[in-house]
Amino acid sequence: MKVTVLGSGTFIPNLKRNAPGYLLEFNGKKILIDCGSSTLLQLEKIKSESYKELDYIFITHTHTDHVSDLDALLHVLKWNKGREKELVFVGPKEFKDFYLNYLEPIIEGNCDFKIMVKEIEDNFNFEDFNVEAIRTKHTDNTNSVAYKFIIDNKRIIFSGDMGYDEKFIEFSQDGDLLILECTISTTEKNGWNGHLNAEQCAEIAKKANPKKLILTHLHKDEKDNQKKLEIVKKEFPNVELAYDLMEIEL
Ligand SMILES: [Zn+2]
Ligand SMILES: [Zn+2]
């Protein structure tokens, strides 16, 4: 099983860190988690035309940095033929409306493969894995979730964008891998609980106790990112900063 970080950045253009996207691969299956700008190119860097091989696309929320390459992906899948297997989208509440308004018009009900769109409340059992979701504290007008994939007794958690929440700590307990956003810079006061700072990431990691912690959703200032890493490391040693095309074997 392998997780590849396609984008470790945010909504702000950054030449080193693309917008959020992660590829989870196991038993020949490919799951994309979020699809910000350049996700398609990042997939292409891993393997030519690997975008044709995706089985599932999980979206944490519909902010542009997490979805803006979905239209490009569907456009190329429709016209660059060669995909026949079903594609399953999973998103939070109201994701179906987003799909119908912004993505279905690209397909126009006309392509060589079936598309399923599901909204997740708390969990789904798929053929060979289980996934749980929890609503995150992010923005008031957008539904956002974190995902926990349970595959072959391994737990891989993707926080999406979120503010501090004890419920998330319970949800992410004892994961094999926790990919946690750490957006707020060390110089910024986190007056708004819609993203995490390094101290909060450390607190979550200490309480949730993952085997491995990766900090992501990082801004351009790499000195500041290093400071975030040091702050978290003091409390939770098994932590690394995400970087684009980082591979994590499980
Ligand atoms: Zn974001
Ligand atoms: Zn967001």
Coordinates of C-alpha atoms and ligand atoms in Angstrom, one line a residue, residues 11 20 60-66 138-139 142 144 160-162 181 192 194-195 217, ligand 2:
F11 CA -4.8 27.7 -2.7
P20 CA -4.0 19.4 -2.5
T60 CA -12.9 16.5 1.3
H61 CA -14.7 19.7 0.4
T62 CA -15.4 21.9 -2.6
H63 CA -13.0 24.8 -2.0
T64 CA -11.2 25.5 -5.3
D65 CA -7.8 24.3 -4.1
H66 CA -9.3 20.8 -3.5
H138 CA -13.5 24.6 8.5
T139 CA -15.9 27.2 7.0
T142 CA -19.0 24.6 2.9
S144 CA -16.0 19.5 4.8
G160 CA -8.6 17.8 4.6
D161 CA -8.9 21.4 5.9
M162 CA -9.9 21.7 9.5
E181 CA -3.1 20.0 7.6
W192 CA -10.2 31.6 13.4
G194 CA -10.8 26.8 10.5
H195 CA -7.2 25.7 10.1
H217 CA -1.4 22.1 3.3
Ligands
ZN2 ZN -10.7 24.8 2.4

